[in-house]
């Protein structure tokens, strides 16, 4: 089934993994919590790449297609050829790529600390990771989002320099796994040149991936290049951001530390290295220029990441002849069947279930959901949708009850009911009488381990992957755990259930739940949960118990900062000091 802007089930591309060395750094063994598929509903099987590669620092490793710039000089001595002038024509592009990249590609050092979703008032231990990046126009550095995700401190170092410079993260797009860094120190920019963005390479065209891959015996301090050819171009699962966007598959290994490095074709950038296929040799993926330009254009126009548009539809192919006949799809017409529409999308206002979408902006859609791409290639029409700018309109032609209609649909990024990732922000929580309430997120489910799809609460997992929001701002609020006390004894088995009502009022989101609790004007407060379970507490006694429980567990605040407003600041300070 085609998924247009809706979170799918478990990803088919389970073996995809990001290529930064986010794991096994200084003995930290961490899961990469970003799936949508990213480690996400697709993620239960997505992991950050943890293997390391060994490279010989004294010889040109032609057998592995990995070239080290400084190694070339060591191997040839004073007679070392200028890169690009090597007799072996098969390797000349690799040498040219090194020469082009020496003054553009940088090594990135990140200190990061991810939230603890089981204990949302805490962060996990900090970890150090490394990746690559390269200079683009206007003194900016482009890299992968997963290289700087949950960062607390970022340094960059240019080739041939022992000095690390402080960098600030200007913009991050986790869906497209891209980030822009800026360095204020003028000394850093001496001798640096920027790389230009090129075009999407054709099949079998050669590219060279440049970066700082890690090894088991060293930290990849020398720049290296890996040659490969393009084997396919199609929308692909982005592991980190749990999205499906255009990607380029190449037959070159993308190793830990390569993340964020440029893939060079000729004298321009063809893409950004970002992930590989676990268990397969020499299958890597790069982010193509159209996705890069969409990300950069949004940042330049708004100052921040704007996201990728979605129609908010789930569509079914109409390859079966009887299915087409049933929906009165005449011979010569092709399209896909609308099976589900996100109520928050603009398409929900004009399209209906069982419509057949015939074309998007005048481009015919085949029965398998694909559209023409180039050189007789085809890709899913999701790509056309994702390349639209937020609030742009598209003309959609549909077949409804045997009649053709054309509608104008406004496109914008859509958020799922249960967020797929929560990078660079703290989790929300509200504690009352020892009951810890949170909005359900996929990162919370990832805390159940690598096989979270099978080990997390089944009902919550299914809702996270399938349910759609019915109104703006809606969250699925759950009782995540109970901090034991006399006030809540006997309720300990009610954890991991959804909270549906407070004193008879349906809960819209966590902030609404907090407001309903604080506005309680009767003796008891009642919570209605899944399975018709009920929690009832004496309101005054519960408020007193809250302060006692917070102090016992050394929790500074009864709620996360995003829930704080002027009305309850004094209550929070009182709870903290009690």
XYZ file of C-alpha atoms in Angstrom:
578
model
C 0.000 0.000 0.000
C 1.243 3.437 -0.865
C 1.716 5.714 2.115
C 1.389 9.389 1.304
C 2.204 11.304 4.480
C 0.927 8.667 6.885
C 3.061 6.672 9.305
C 3.297 3.151 7.961
C 3.644 -0.110 9.831
C 6.919 -1.893 10.368
C 9.381 -0.890 7.716
C 10.344 -3.255 5.020
C 13.786 -1.674 4.915
C 14.706 -3.005 8.307
C 18.401 -3.213 7.654
C 18.989 0.425 6.856
C 21.237 2.199 9.311
C 22.842 5.590 9.678
C 26.550 5.850 9.122
C 27.811 8.017 11.951
C 29.667 6.340 14.770
C 26.965 7.212 17.282
C 27.489 3.936 19.075
C 30.475 2.276 20.671
C 32.062 5.651 21.353
C 34.048 5.498 24.557
C 32.239 2.275 25.438
C 28.788 3.813 25.164
C 26.311 1.379 23.616
C 23.323 3.428 22.561
C 20.278 2.834 20.420
C 19.465 5.367 17.705
C 15.917 6.359 18.626
C 14.533 7.734 15.400
C 12.393 5.612 13.351
C 9.278 5.795 11.327
C 10.317 3.975 10.189
C 13.712 5.311 11.509
C 14.154 3.269 14.293
C 10.678 3.777 14.436
C 7.821 1.846 13.261
C 9.974 0.841 10.903
C 12.356 1.583 13.620
C 12.107 -1.339 15.759
C 14.562 -2.785 13.391
C 16.501 0.329 12.536
C 19.778 0.924 14.300
C 22.680 3.304 14.086
C 25.716 1.803 12.404
C 28.123 0.500 15.026
C 30.717 -1.436 13.039
C 34.149 0.035 12.467
C 36.404 -0.242 9.443
C 40.171 -0.774 9.477
C 42.299 1.141 7.001
C 46.034 0.876 6.369
C 47.618 4.265 6.939
C 50.772 3.291 5.030
C 49.413 2.171 1.673
C 46.783 3.044 -0.880
C 43.926 0.630 -0.192
C 42.914 0.035 -3.788
C 41.299 -3.291 -2.973
C 38.699 -1.546 -0.850
C 38.498 1.556 -3.036
C 39.390 3.725 -0.025
C 42.005 6.417 -0.671
C 43.676 8.585 1.936
C 44.982 11.976 0.801
C 48.034 11.954 3.044
C 48.671 8.289 2.256
C 49.189 9.146 -1.413
C 52.117 11.411 -0.548
C 53.597 8.783 1.750
C 53.348 6.097 -0.922
C 54.843 8.168 -3.754
C 57.199 10.366 -1.753
C 58.448 13.516 -3.468
C 57.204 12.195 -6.797
C 53.614 12.042 -5.661
C 51.380 13.003 -8.594
C 48.906 15.826 -8.446
C 45.516 14.364 -7.609
C 43.691 13.604 -10.820
C 46.873 12.843 -12.762
C 47.151 9.221 -11.667
C 47.900 6.726 -14.400
C 45.076 4.458 -13.318
C 42.145 6.198 -14.975
C 39.694 4.203 -12.882
C 41.002 5.974 -9.801
C 41.532 9.452 -11.241
C 38.100 10.697 -10.208
C 38.836 9.697 -6.617
C 42.054 11.712 -6.561
C 40.261 14.673 -8.126
C 37.578 14.432 -5.462
C 40.199 14.580 -2.717
C 41.811 17.644 -4.244
C 38.437 19.359 -4.522
C 37.461 18.464 -0.980
C 40.651 19.248 0.947
C 39.632 22.845 1.607
C 35.927 22.110 2.031
C 35.340 18.919 4.015
C 35.519 19.108 7.814
C 35.400 16.668 10.677
C 32.640 17.257 13.225
C 32.880 16.404 16.926
C 29.590 16.332 18.817
C 28.791 15.939 22.486
C 25.166 14.872 22.863
C 22.785 13.873 25.620
C 19.439 12.266 24.846
C 16.365 12.466 27.065
C 15.305 9.552 29.234
C 11.696 8.923 28.218
C 11.067 6.530 31.106
C 12.265 9.244 33.520
C 11.401 12.362 31.496
C 12.829 14.794 34.065
C 16.309 13.330 33.421
C 18.788 13.100 30.545
C 20.963 10.114 29.752
C 24.739 10.221 30.071
C 26.446 12.368 27.488
C 28.180 10.684 24.576
C 30.735 11.812 22.023
C 30.186 11.201 18.319
C 31.994 12.132 15.137
C 30.930 12.759 11.581
C 31.763 14.727 8.469
C 30.509 17.894 6.837
C 31.398 20.280 4.047
C 31.296 23.982 3.358
C 28.547 25.391 1.145
C 27.852 28.987 0.135
C 27.468 31.836 2.644
C 29.949 30.316 5.092
C 27.747 27.437 6.120
C 28.592 23.815 6.847
C 26.206 21.098 5.700
C 26.065 17.777 7.528
C 23.591 15.118 8.657
C 21.019 15.800 11.332
C 21.909 12.571 13.114
C 25.498 13.816 13.504
C 24.306 16.670 15.749
C 21.030 15.276 17.122
C 20.468 16.085 20.811
C 23.730 18.032 20.780
C 25.039 19.994 23.731
C 28.389 20.998 22.218
C 29.741 20.914 18.650
C 33.290 21.403 17.332
C 34.620 21.262 13.775
C 38.133 20.786 12.441
C 39.339 21.433 8.914
C 41.776 19.252 7.035
C 45.413 19.663 7.990
C 44.684 21.672 11.134
C 45.026 20.496 14.744
C 42.616 23.192 15.943
C 38.966 22.552 16.675
C 36.535 25.446 16.341
C 33.240 25.975 18.115
C 30.231 25.556 15.836
C 26.577 26.428 16.325
C 23.690 24.478 14.846
C 21.661 26.947 12.791
C 18.973 24.633 11.426
C 18.131 20.934 11.592
C 15.771 18.904 9.435
C 15.434 15.502 11.027
C 13.018 14.188 8.383
C 15.594 14.784 5.642
C 18.575 14.090 7.939
C 20.283 17.402 7.165
C 21.688 20.183 9.336
C 23.438 23.510 8.824
C 26.272 24.638 11.107
C 27.921 28.040 11.362
C 31.359 28.955 12.737
C 31.890 32.516 13.970
C 35.681 32.333 14.322
C 37.212 34.120 11.311
C 40.405 32.083 11.578
C 38.495 28.947 10.644
C 37.520 30.354 7.259
C 41.070 31.147 6.127
C 41.684 29.080 3.001
C 38.275 27.405 3.059
C 36.288 27.123 -0.167
C 32.701 26.067 -0.672
C 31.401 23.213 -2.801
C 28.658 23.765 -5.353
C 25.573 21.596 -5.595
C 25.169 19.732 -8.871
C 22.437 17.523 -10.289
C 21.037 14.071 -9.644
C 23.453 11.594 -11.243
C 22.254 9.072 -13.781
C 22.495 5.326 -13.301
C 26.044 3.971 -13.513
C 27.609 7.422 -13.140
C 30.602 7.467 -10.793
C 30.611 9.380 -7.506
C 33.245 9.720 -4.786
C 32.202 9.884 -1.123
C 34.600 12.020 0.914
C 34.753 12.144 4.690
C 36.332 10.896 7.891
C 35.283 7.251 8.393
C 36.294 5.643 11.652
C 38.594 2.681 12.200
C 39.089 0.256 15.049
C 42.627 1.485 15.665
C 42.147 5.183 15.031
C 39.494 7.862 14.928
C 39.660 8.595 11.210
C 41.731 11.765 11.427
C 42.780 11.682 7.773
C 40.384 12.511 4.989
C 39.434 9.569 2.765
C 37.420 8.924 -0.366
C 35.355 5.944 -1.444
C 34.445 5.460 -5.094
C 31.180 4.002 -6.282
C 28.631 4.116 -9.047
C 24.944 4.969 -8.889
C 22.792 1.845 -8.888
C 19.334 3.350 -8.357
C 17.471 6.575 -7.595
C 14.133 6.287 -5.807
C 12.234 7.326 -2.658
C 13.833 5.467 0.234
C 13.323 5.042 3.935
C 15.353 7.675 5.813
C 16.316 5.833 8.983
C 16.989 8.854 11.178
C 13.915 10.911 10.392
C 11.470 8.115 9.732
C 10.438 9.614 6.438
C 10.450 8.491 2.832
C 12.245 10.843 0.467
C 14.271 10.604 -2.711
C 17.658 8.931 -2.186
C 20.519 7.623 -4.308
C 21.879 4.115 -3.812
C 25.546 3.599 -4.639
C 27.798 0.544 -4.586
C 30.275 2.097 -2.166
C 30.582 1.489 1.540
C 29.452 4.385 3.723
C 31.166 3.745 7.026
C 30.893 5.246 10.522
C 32.137 8.813 10.374
C 31.244 9.241 6.690
C 27.883 10.718 7.660
C 27.517 14.261 6.383
C 30.362 14.043 3.891
C 29.819 15.022 0.254
C 29.389 12.618 -2.628
C 31.218 14.340 -5.465
C 30.560 13.896 -9.173
C 32.894 15.859 -11.410
C 33.489 19.151 -9.645
C 30.142 19.399 -7.837
C 28.243 17.741 -5.027
C 25.802 15.022 -6.063
C 24.593 14.307 -2.540
C 25.333 13.834 1.158
C 26.311 10.431 2.590
C 23.908 9.350 5.312
C 23.182 5.621 5.695
C 23.935 2.116 4.487
C 22.305 -1.296 4.348
C 23.098 -3.504 7.306
C 24.406 -6.939 6.420
C 25.159 -6.005 2.815
C 28.550 -5.105 1.402
C 29.094 -1.853 -0.449
C 25.523 -0.592 -0.463
C 25.319 2.998 0.673
C 22.840 5.834 0.333
C 23.273 9.538 -0.297
C 20.783 12.386 0.005
C 20.282 13.880 -3.480
C 20.501 17.530 -4.444
C 16.710 18.147 -4.813
C 16.190 17.202 -1.150
C 19.206 19.280 -0.104
C 18.000 22.333 -2.025
C 14.488 22.009 -0.580
C 15.942 21.986 2.933
C 18.293 24.924 2.308
C 15.634 27.003 0.531
C 13.269 26.635 3.471
C 15.964 27.742 5.901
C 16.896 30.732 3.736
C 13.291 31.870 3.324
C 12.107 31.436 6.909
C 15.265 31.193 9.005
C 14.334 27.714 10.174
C 13.501 24.248 8.927
C 10.052 24.151 7.314
C 9.601 20.442 6.659
C 8.358 18.417 3.706
C 4.792 18.537 2.500
C 2.287 15.727 2.549
C -1.184 15.146 1.151
C -2.051 13.107 4.225
C -3.408 10.202 2.213
C -2.973 6.460 2.219
C -3.491 5.039 -1.261
C -3.890 1.566 -2.719
C -2.606 0.536 -6.169
C -5.270 -0.329 -8.743
C -3.334 -2.940 -10.676
C -6.180 -5.456 -10.474
C -8.537 -5.235 -13.475
C -11.637 -6.127 -11.438
C -10.818 -3.410 -8.916
C -10.553 -0.823 -11.693
C -13.838 -1.993 -13.187
C -15.563 -1.804 -9.797
C -14.562 1.838 -9.388
C -15.484 2.663 -12.999
C -11.954 3.462 -14.075
C -12.245 3.573 -17.847
C -9.620 2.025 -20.161
C -6.812 4.455 -20.796
C -7.090 6.026 -17.343
C -4.805 5.079 -14.476
C -4.505 6.069 -10.834
C -4.503 4.980 -7.203
C -7.389 4.394 -4.797
C -7.734 6.653 -1.744
C -8.168 4.466 1.348
C -7.535 6.903 4.223
C -7.196 10.688 4.623
C -5.721 12.615 7.530
C -8.517 14.809 8.990
C -6.030 17.666 9.475
C -4.984 17.764 5.819
C -6.453 20.085 3.210
C -7.147 17.021 1.071
C -9.682 15.919 3.697
C -11.866 18.866 2.674
C -12.116 17.964 -1.018
C -11.164 14.312 -1.497
C -13.093 11.284 -0.304
C -12.388 7.667 0.488
C -12.695 5.552 -2.703
C -11.700 8.444 -4.963
C -9.164 7.428 -7.591
C -6.359 9.966 -7.956
C -5.560 10.178 -11.670
C -2.906 12.886 -11.773
C -0.954 15.314 -9.621
C -0.219 18.745 -11.104
C -0.918 17.351 -14.550
C 1.425 14.362 -14.185
C -0.462 11.079 -14.772
C -0.221 8.547 -11.953
C 0.138 4.902 -12.965
C -1.879 2.104 -11.393
C 1.110 1.232 -9.217
C 1.388 4.809 -7.907
C 4.433 5.797 -9.935
C 5.088 8.744 -12.233
C 7.695 9.259 -14.993
C 11.084 10.373 -13.720
C 13.751 10.393 -16.443
C 15.276 8.035 -18.984
C 12.275 5.736 -18.625
C 12.767 5.585 -14.861
C 9.737 5.789 -12.589
C 9.299 6.835 -8.962
C 6.307 7.030 -6.633
C 4.331 10.255 -6.848
C 5.181 10.938 -3.196
C 8.289 12.649 -4.538
C 6.233 15.248 -6.409
C 4.297 15.986 -3.228
C 7.354 16.228 -0.977
C 9.096 18.721 -3.261
C 6.286 21.264 -2.874
C 6.849 24.214 -0.558
C 4.563 24.575 2.470
C 1.236 26.222 1.598
C 1.735 25.691 -2.126
C -1.248 24.323 -4.026
C -1.441 21.380 -6.382
C -4.055 20.404 -8.938
C -5.361 16.918 -8.271
C -7.569 15.151 -10.817
C -9.730 12.323 -9.465
C -12.342 9.833 -10.626
C -15.399 9.755 -8.353
C -18.392 7.556 -9.137
C -17.350 7.362 -12.761
C -16.952 11.118 -13.198
C -13.740 13.117 -13.382
C -13.177 16.076 -11.060
C -10.267 18.433 -10.505
C -9.502 19.972 -7.130
C -6.945 22.427 -5.800
C -5.244 21.090 -2.665
C -3.006 23.128 -0.355
C -0.017 21.142 0.830
C 1.792 21.444 4.133
C 3.803 19.269 6.524
C 1.565 17.120 8.730
C 2.326 15.803 12.186
C 1.199 12.323 13.264
C -0.865 11.751 16.392
C 2.119 10.013 17.981
C 5.411 11.816 17.148
C 7.965 9.670 15.378
C 10.952 11.493 16.839
C 11.619 14.141 19.483
C 15.202 15.236 18.855
C 16.611 18.405 20.379
C 13.710 18.855 22.790
C 12.817 17.639 26.250
C 9.930 15.235 26.856
C 6.682 16.513 28.335
C 5.425 15.125 31.632
C 3.015 15.918 34.468
C 3.201 14.298 37.909
C 0.200 14.244 40.229
C 0.017 12.076 43.356
C 2.851 9.954 41.969
C 1.088 9.271 38.670
C 3.397 10.190 35.766
C 1.399 11.333 32.741
C 3.074 11.779 29.350
C 2.050 12.104 25.699
C 2.788 8.876 23.861
C 5.753 9.156 21.471
C 7.692 6.592 19.506
C 10.925 7.489 21.359
C 9.120 6.398 24.545
C 8.375 3.036 22.935
C 12.001 2.765 21.803
C 13.028 2.724 25.468
C 11.737 -0.862 25.545
C 14.797 -1.903 23.574
C 15.947 -2.748 20.096
C 12.972 -5.049 19.534
C 10.537 -2.446 20.872
C 7.851 -3.343 18.354
C 7.452 -6.714 20.081
C 8.392 -5.781 23.646
C 6.482 -2.517 24.156
C 2.776 -2.547 25.138
C 1.004 -3.918 22.065
C -1.991 -1.598 22.216
C 0.163 1.523 22.527
C 2.408 0.353 19.716
C -0.501 -0.227 17.342
C -1.995 3.164 18.138
C 1.346 4.853 17.611
C 1.659 3.397 14.139
C -1.910 3.611 12.891
C -4.095 6.191 14.586
C -4.579 9.646 13.069
C -5.256 12.912 14.911
C -8.839 14.127 14.839
C -8.108 17.716 15.862
C -5.173 20.112 15.948
C -2.979 19.763 19.036
C -4.342 16.347 19.936
C -2.094 13.981 21.889
C -2.516 10.444 23.123
C -1.906 10.848 26.873
C -0.879 7.799 28.880
C -0.106 6.956 32.494
C 3.499 5.855 32.002
C 4.368 4.820 35.570
C 3.417 5.215 39.212
C 5.833 6.510 41.863
C 4.622 4.495 44.821
C 3.142 6.175 47.884
C 0.299 5.576 50.319
C -1.903 7.838 48.187
C -1.686 5.580 45.099
C -1.238 2.132 46.639
C -3.422 -0.394 44.827
C -3.262 1.429 41.496
C 0.192 0.149 40.523
C -1.138 -2.197 37.815
C -2.763 0.618 35.853
C 0.430 1.906 34.268
C 0.798 2.066 30.469
C -2.885 2.769 29.897
C -4.311 5.707 27.964
C -6.013 8.450 29.982
C -9.324 9.229 28.298
C -11.170 11.510 30.726
C -10.617 13.649 33.812
C -13.779 14.252 35.847
C -15.859 13.268 32.838
C -14.130 15.603 30.354
C -12.299 14.043 27.410
C -8.554 14.744 27.430
C -7.225 16.535 24.331
C -3.553 16.631 25.268
C -1.229 16.683 28.272
C -1.591 20.413 28.858
C -5.362 19.994 28.859
C -5.077 17.164 31.402
C -2.936 19.340 33.659
C -5.491 22.140 33.421
C -8.385 19.800 34.219
C -6.563 18.537 37.306
C -5.623 21.995 38.554
C -9.131 23.342 37.954
C -10.765 20.576 39.984
C -13.296 22.175 42.351
C -14.787 19.075 43.940
C -13.571 16.770 46.680
C -12.391 13.962 44.390
C -10.599 13.873 41.063
C -11.405 10.981 38.748
C -9.335 9.602 35.845
C -10.950 7.271 33.313
C -8.453 4.997 31.577
C -8.411 2.275 28.943
C -10.253 -0.967 29.707
C -12.812 1.020 31.714
C -10.319 1.373 34.571
C -10.836 4.236 37.029
C -8.554 6.154 39.390
C -10.209 8.263 42.099
C -8.284 10.426 44.579
C -9.066 12.897 47.308
C -7.960 16.096 45.595
C -6.494 17.913 48.615
C -4.673 14.814 49.848
C -3.300 14.186 46.354
C -1.841 17.702 46.152
C -0.073 17.258 49.485
C 1.216 13.837 48.412
C 2.608 15.267 45.179
C 5.094 17.483 47.032
C 6.106 14.596 49.269
C 6.679 12.244 46.351
C 8.691 14.788 44.349
C 11.012 15.355 47.287
C 11.438 11.627 47.907
C 12.419 10.962 44.296
C 14.511 14.140 43.947
C 12.384 15.384 41.064
C 12.713 19.182 40.790
C 9.374 19.966 39.124
C 5.960 18.391 38.902
C 5.766 19.173 35.197
C 7.944 19.862 32.176
C 8.730 23.446 31.227
C 6.442 23.385 28.189
C 3.445 22.996 30.521
C 4.408 25.887 32.773
C 2.416 29.109 32.573
C 2.097 32.146 34.818
C -0.776 30.610 36.744
C 1.130 27.599 38.012
C 4.690 28.924 38.374
C 4.167 29.543 42.083
C 2.753 26.052 42.560
C 5.798 24.515 40.885
C 8.228 26.540 42.991
C 6.350 25.510 46.124
C 6.509 21.848 45.148
C 10.224 22.129 44.465
C 11.018 23.722 47.821
C 8.769 21.531 49.933
